[in-house]
XYZ file of N, CA, C and O in Angstrom:
492
model
N 109.080 26.094 -63.507
C 108.191 25.009 -63.143
C 109.008 23.783 -62.755
O 110.063 23.539 -63.337
N 108.518 23.016 -61.803
C 109.162 21.752 -61.443
C 108.646 20.665 -62.374
O 107.438 20.517 -62.557
N 109.578 19.913 -62.946
C 109.236 18.818 -63.856
C 109.919 17.556 -63.361
O 111.100 17.587 -63.012
N 109.183 16.458 -63.332
C 109.765 15.161 -63.008
C 109.601 14.268 -64.221
O 108.493 14.065 -64.713
N 110.725 13.745 -64.716
C 110.726 12.798 -65.823
C 111.074 11.426 -65.283
O 111.995 11.295 -64.467
N 110.365 10.418 -65.753
C 110.665 9.030 -65.385
C 110.721 8.199 -66.650
O 109.856 8.315 -67.519
N 111.741 7.360 -66.734
C 111.902 6.440 -67.854
C 112.553 5.181 -67.314
O 113.720 5.209 -66.901
N 111.795 4.096 -67.262
C 112.312 2.865 -66.669
C 112.627 3.103 -65.205
O 111.826 3.651 -64.461
N 113.817 2.736 -64.800
C 114.246 2.893 -63.407
C 114.804 4.283 -63.106
O 115.073 4.602 -61.957
N 114.982 5.089 -64.140
C 115.587 6.403 -63.950
C 114.516 7.471 -63.751
O 113.483 7.467 -64.419
N 114.815 8.381 -62.841
C 113.920 9.504 -62.578
C 114.771 10.732 -62.269
O 115.825 10.628 -61.633
N 114.308 11.881 -62.717
C 115.043 13.116 -62.443
C 114.049 14.257 -62.291
O 113.121 14.397 -63.079
N 114.274 15.082 -61.251
C 113.493 16.296 -61.038
C 114.282 17.460 -61.625
O 115.462 17.611 -61.330
N 113.632 18.256 -62.450
C 114.289 19.329 -63.182
C 113.496 20.621 -63.040
O 112.331 20.605 -62.644
N 114.122 21.713 -63.427
C 113.453 23.002 -63.474
C 113.236 23.372 -64.935
O 114.142 23.244 -65.759
N 112.008 23.801 -65.248
C 111.680 24.199 -66.614
C 111.282 25.665 -66.645
O 110.656 26.175 -65.709
N 111.660 26.321 -67.714
C 111.213 27.676 -67.980
C 109.928 27.569 -68.787
O 109.888 26.875 -69.811
N 108.873 28.229 -68.321
C 107.619 28.236 -69.070
C 107.734 29.308 -70.144
O 107.655 30.501 -69.864
N 107.983 28.879 -71.353
C 108.211 29.766 -72.487
C 106.915 29.866 -73.291
O 106.595 28.980 -74.075
N 106.170 30.950 -73.088
C 104.874 31.088 -73.760
C 105.016 31.222 -75.273
O 104.057 30.997 -75.998
N 106.211 31.558 -75.758
C 106.454 31.643 -77.195
C 106.835 30.308 -77.819
O 106.962 30.194 -79.037
N 107.016 29.289 -76.990
C 107.393 27.961 -77.489
C 106.129 27.258 -77.977
O 105.287 26.857 -77.183
N 106.021 27.093 -79.280
C 104.848 26.443 -79.873
C 105.186 25.075 -80.452
O 104.441 24.552 -81.277
N 106.301 24.499 -80.024
C 106.738 23.217 -80.570
C 105.695 22.137 -80.298
O 105.254 21.941 -79.166
N 105.319 21.450 -81.358
C 104.310 20.389 -81.260
C 104.769 19.178 -82.063
O 105.515 19.292 -83.020
N 104.285 18.023 -81.647
C 104.523 16.787 -82.378
C 103.704 16.867 -83.669
O 102.486 17.037 -83.602
N 104.344 16.762 -84.835
C 103.591 16.903 -86.089
C 102.588 15.767 -86.328
O 101.642 15.932 -87.091
N 102.768 14.644 -85.667
C 101.856 13.517 -85.864
C 100.624 13.631 -84.975
O 99.495 13.501 -85.436
N 100.835 13.919 -83.683
C 99.718 13.932 -82.733
C 99.206 15.331 -82.408
O 98.108 15.477 -81.873
N 100.009 16.357 -82.689
C 99.635 17.721 -82.338
C 99.892 18.062 -80.874
O 99.609 19.170 -80.435
N 100.452 17.127 -80.116
C 100.726 17.353 -78.693
C 101.867 18.355 -78.500
O 102.780 18.425 -79.315
N 101.818 19.063 -77.365
C 102.930 19.929 -76.979
C 104.164 19.072 -76.732
O 104.055 17.919 -76.319
N 105.322 19.660 -76.977
C 106.587 18.959 -76.789
C 107.427 19.741 -75.780
O 107.594 20.947 -75.913
N 107.939 19.047 -74.785
C 108.903 19.635 -73.857
C 110.272 19.607 -74.516
O 110.579 18.683 -75.280
N 111.106 20.582 -74.208
C 112.469 20.601 -74.740
C 113.419 20.497 -73.554
O 113.294 21.243 -72.582
N 114.364 19.577 -73.654
C 115.342 19.354 -72.586
C 116.747 19.592 -73.126
O 117.011 19.405 -74.308
N 117.636 19.963 -72.236
C 119.029 20.176 -72.605
C 119.778 18.863 -72.781
O 119.273 17.781 -72.470
N 121.018 18.942 -73.274
C 121.793 17.738 -73.569
C 122.113 16.902 -72.332
O 122.283 15.683 -72.437
N 122.184 17.527 -71.155
C 122.470 16.763 -69.947
C 121.338 15.786 -69.617
O 121.571 14.717 -69.053
N 120.125 16.128 -70.007
C 118.972 15.238 -69.783
C 119.060 14.041 -70.731
O 118.834 12.899 -70.327
N 119.423 14.299 -71.987
C 119.595 13.208 -72.959
C 120.715 12.276 -72.525
O 120.615 11.052 -72.672
N 121.787 12.835 -71.987
C 122.904 12.003 -71.521
C 122.469 11.128 -70.353
O 122.786 9.932 -70.311
N 121.746 11.703 -69.397
C 121.327 10.951 -68.212
C 120.373 9.803 -68.569
O 120.574 8.668 -68.149
N 119.346 10.099 -69.341
C 118.333 9.088 -69.621
C 118.710 8.129 -70.747
O 118.356 6.955 -70.710
N 119.410 8.630 -71.774
C 119.640 7.818 -72.974
C 121.105 7.589 -73.305
O 121.413 6.849 -74.238
N 122.009 8.240 -72.603
C 123.428 8.090 -72.907
C 123.838 8.783 -74.189
O 124.895 8.496 -74.742
N 123.022 9.717 -74.671
C 123.334 10.431 -75.909
C 124.188 11.666 -75.609
O 123.894 12.419 -74.688
N 125.211 11.861 -76.410
C 126.126 12.979 -76.252
C 125.712 14.131 -77.186
O 125.005 13.894 -78.167
N 126.149 15.358 -76.880
C 125.778 16.504 -77.724
C 126.050 16.294 -79.216
O 125.241 16.707 -80.052
N 127.158 15.655 -79.557
C 127.455 15.428 -80.978
C 126.373 14.567 -81.633
O 125.999 14.797 -82.780
N 125.870 13.588 -80.914
C 124.789 12.763 -81.454
C 123.511 13.581 -81.622
O 122.754 13.365 -82.563
N 123.274 14.520 -80.728
C 122.090 15.374 -80.823
C 122.225 16.378 -81.964
O 121.226 16.776 -82.564
N 123.463 16.778 -82.284
C 123.694 17.712 -83.396
C 123.478 17.046 -84.756
O 123.312 17.730 -85.756
N 123.544 15.741 -84.791
C 123.347 14.979 -86.025
C 122.191 13.995 -85.828
O 122.394 12.778 -85.814
N 120.973 14.517 -85.664
C 119.863 13.657 -85.265
C 119.502 12.575 -86.276
O 119.165 11.458 -85.884
N 119.605 12.872 -87.557
C 119.251 11.858 -88.556
C 120.239 10.696 -88.506
O 119.836 9.526 -88.484
N 121.536 10.995 -88.442
C 122.552 9.939 -88.352
C 122.380 9.114 -87.082
O 122.509 7.895 -87.107
N 122.082 9.794 -85.981
C 121.889 9.084 -84.709
C 120.682 8.169 -84.790
O 120.724 7.024 -84.340
N 119.612 8.659 -85.386
C 118.404 7.842 -85.534
C 118.674 6.643 -86.437
O 118.252 5.524 -86.132
N 119.394 6.856 -87.533
C 119.709 5.768 -88.464
C 120.593 4.703 -87.835
O 120.505 3.530 -88.185
N 121.439 5.118 -86.884
C 122.333 4.149 -86.252
C 121.621 3.355 -85.159
O 122.225 2.484 -84.538
N 120.345 3.680 -84.932
C 119.542 2.987 -83.910
C 120.232 3.007 -82.555
O 120.296 2.003 -81.857
N 120.754 4.190 -82.190
C 121.445 4.348 -80.913
C 120.528 4.036 -79.738
O 120.979 3.585 -78.700
N 119.252 4.263 -79.910
C 118.289 4.040 -78.827
C 116.923 3.785 -79.464
O 116.504 4.534 -80.336
N 116.236 2.741 -79.036
C 114.902 2.506 -79.587
C 113.935 3.541 -79.024
O 114.113 4.056 -77.924
N 112.930 3.882 -79.810
C 111.929 4.846 -79.383
C 112.230 6.281 -79.763
O 111.410 7.160 -79.551
N 113.395 6.528 -80.337
C 113.733 7.892 -80.759
C 112.966 8.259 -82.014
O 112.659 7.407 -82.841
N 112.671 9.541 -82.160
C 112.021 10.052 -83.355
C 112.501 11.468 -83.594
O 113.233 12.029 -82.777
N 112.095 12.053 -84.697
C 112.513 13.400 -85.048
C 111.334 14.362 -84.946
O 110.217 14.038 -85.330
N 111.617 15.562 -84.430
C 110.625 16.627 -84.346
C 111.198 17.837 -85.096
O 112.279 18.317 -84.759
N 110.491 18.320 -86.127
C 110.982 19.511 -86.826
C 110.770 20.757 -85.972
O 109.803 20.844 -85.219
N 111.705 21.707 -86.086
C 111.589 22.943 -85.312
C 112.167 24.114 -86.075
O 112.908 23.951 -87.045
N 111.812 25.296 -85.641
C 112.473 26.535 -86.066
C 112.410 27.484 -84.884
O 111.529 27.387 -84.036
N 113.388 28.364 -84.796
C 113.416 29.314 -83.682
C 113.951 30.648 -84.168
O 114.585 30.737 -85.226
N 113.708 31.673 -83.385
C 114.141 33.015 -83.737
C 115.670 33.057 -83.825
O 116.358 32.588 -82.923
N 116.166 33.579 -84.924
C 117.602 33.758 -85.077
C 118.372 32.504 -85.445
O 119.586 32.531 -85.537
N 117.668 31.391 -85.622
C 118.348 30.148 -85.987
C 117.610 29.470 -87.127
O 116.396 29.559 -87.223
N 118.386 28.799 -87.941
C 117.811 27.999 -89.000
C 117.096 26.806 -88.359
O 117.554 26.263 -87.369
N 115.980 26.434 -88.908
C 115.248 25.282 -88.387
C 115.999 23.993 -88.633
O 117.046 23.969 -89.263
N 115.458 22.940 -88.130
C 116.081 21.637 -88.304
C 115.251 20.575 -87.619
O 114.027 20.688 -87.519
N 115.924 19.567 -87.127
C 115.266 18.449 -86.455
C 115.891 18.255 -85.083
O 117.091 18.430 -84.906
N 115.060 17.878 -84.140
C 115.514 17.515 -82.803
C 115.176 16.060 -82.557
O 114.090 15.593 -82.942
N 116.092 15.336 -81.935
C 115.765 13.986 -81.482
C 114.784 14.102 -80.339
O 114.867 15.013 -79.506
N 113.851 13.183 -80.295
C 112.834 13.214 -79.250
C 112.443 11.794 -78.869
O 112.713 10.838 -79.599
N 111.806 11.687 -77.715
C 111.322 10.403 -77.227
C 110.114 10.648 -76.335
O 110.062 11.643 -75.615
N 109.171 9.736 -76.382
C 108.025 9.822 -75.478
C 108.426 9.259 -74.116
O 108.973 8.166 -74.023
N 108.179 10.048 -73.090
C 108.380 9.611 -71.714
C 107.018 9.218 -71.150
O 106.088 10.027 -71.189
N 106.880 7.996 -70.639
C 105.575 7.544 -70.172
C 105.096 8.224 -68.894
O 103.897 8.300 -68.656
N 106.034 8.726 -68.092
C 105.661 9.370 -66.835
C 106.327 10.739 -66.738
O 107.542 10.834 -66.562
N 105.494 11.775 -66.829
C 105.965 13.148 -66.733
C 105.032 13.890 -65.786
O 103.815 13.749 -65.865
N 105.634 14.683 -64.902
C 104.856 15.555 -64.021
C 105.343 16.979 -64.228
O 106.542 17.240 -64.153
N 104.422 17.878 -64.512
C 104.728 19.295 -64.641
C 103.762 20.020 -63.717
O 102.579 20.132 -64.031
N 104.282 20.475 -62.555
C 103.438 21.100 -61.538
C 102.225 20.197 -61.288
O 102.414 19.079 -60.892
N 100.992 20.621 -61.588
C 99.807 19.811 -61.303
C 99.407 18.851 -62.409
O 98.442 18.107 -62.275
N 100.113 18.872 -63.541
C 99.764 18.022 -64.684
C 100.584 16.738 -64.637
O 101.771 16.763 -64.323
N 99.951 15.592 -64.982
C 100.666 14.310 -65.081
C 100.209 13.587 -66.329
O 99.044 13.642 -66.697
N 101.138 12.875 -66.957
C 100.805 12.074 -68.129
C 102.062 11.707 -68.883
O 103.179 11.889 -68.398
N 101.872 11.181 -70.078
C 103.033 10.908 -70.925
C 103.225 12.127 -71.823
O 102.266 12.839 -72.134
N 104.468 12.367 -72.220
C 104.760 13.527 -73.057
C 105.999 13.255 -73.898
O 106.869 12.475 -73.513
N 106.034 13.922 -75.035
C 107.207 13.852 -75.893
C 108.211 14.893 -75.401
O 107.857 16.039 -75.137
N 109.460 14.456 -75.264
C 110.555 15.337 -74.859
C 111.561 15.369 -76.000
O 112.051 14.320 -76.426
N 111.833 16.559 -76.510
C 112.853 16.753 -77.543
C 114.132 17.233 -76.868
O 114.081 17.911 -75.838
N 115.271 16.865 -77.456
C 116.563 17.159 -76.840
C 117.366 18.156 -77.665
O 117.689 17.908 -78.819
N 117.692 19.274 -77.035
C 118.534 20.283 -77.666
C 119.994 19.854 -77.546
O 120.410 19.381 -76.490
N 120.789 20.044 -78.604
C 122.220 19.710 -78.493
C 123.006 20.744 -77.676
O 124.118 20.481 -77.256
N 122.396 21.907 -77.446
C 123.058 22.979 -76.696
C 122.346 23.184 -75.366
O 121.128 22.999 -75.271
N 123.104 23.600 -74.350
C 122.485 23.918 -73.059
C 121.444 25.008 -73.261
O 121.639 25.925 -74.055
N 120.363 24.904 -72.546
C 119.283 25.873 -72.676
C 119.559 27.147 -71.892
O 119.049 28.202 -72.223
N 120.362 27.034 -70.842
C 120.623 28.162 -69.954
C 122.071 28.101 -69.491
O 122.479 27.131 -68.863
N 122.838 29.136 -69.779
C 124.262 29.148 -69.422
C 124.490 29.038 -67.918
O 125.501 28.492 -67.478
N 123.550 29.539 -67.120
C 123.699 29.492 -65.659
C 123.130 28.213 -65.051
O 123.171 28.041 -63.834
N 122.556 27.347 -65.866
C 121.942 26.092 -65.420
C 120.795 26.325 -64.426
O 120.543 25.513 -63.554
N 120.116 27.472 -64.579
C 118.953 27.767 -63.749
C 117.801 26.844 -64.115
O 117.025 26.432 -63.261
N 117.681 26.532 -65.398
C 116.652 25.601 -65.860
C 117.264 24.642 -66.875
O 118.250 24.952 -67.529
N 116.685 23.453 -66.958
C 117.194 22.404 -67.836
C 116.178 22.012 -68.914
O 116.456 21.175 -69.758
N 114.990 22.612 -68.836
C 113.931 22.294 -69.800
C 113.159 23.554 -70.150
O 113.186 24.533 -69.416
N 112.410 23.454 -71.262
C 111.465 24.483 -71.666
C 110.102 23.826 -71.843
O 110.010 22.724 -72.385
N 109.073 24.499 -71.358
C 107.715 24.061 -71.661
C 107.121 25.070 -72.621
O 107.570 26.200 -72.707
N 106.131 24.646 -73.336
C 105.402 25.541 -74.210
C 103.920 25.384 -73.938
O 103.482 24.350 -73.442
N 103.162 26.396 -74.234
C 101.729 26.303 -73.967
C 101.483 26.183 -72.481
O 102.217 26.719 -71.674
N 100.492 25.414 -72.134
C 100.110 25.307 -70.734
C 100.115 23.848 -70.308
O 99.206 23.098 -70.639
N 101.138 23.430 -69.594
C 101.213 22.055 -69.075
C 100.597 21.954 -67.689
O 100.607 20.913 -67.099
N 100.106 23.080 -67.159
C 99.555 23.042 -65.808
C 98.062 22.953 -65.835
O 97.377 23.311 -66.702
């Protein structure tokens, strides 16, 4: 899927894999959460993979206002927390609105075919 993220003056068009098994949701609002790779966090927020690997420390250091934590678990991996931020302008194919984007400390795809994961139905 084509995804466009906008935050302030920055905008980036990305490719997302529609992962029907991805059930990640914001525990406060119940909204679906997009997952982006570390290159997206670096571009929009200047966050490096090491900061994403230590989300609580990064949040405590107030590296960026608006950051929050999203709990997760995945097949074959111990659960934990992902840093996340609400993006006010997100386009996913025919859907538009604001959405929470969580940042993985690891690349999502070794071939860089996609830079994000969607869950549920954003279209």
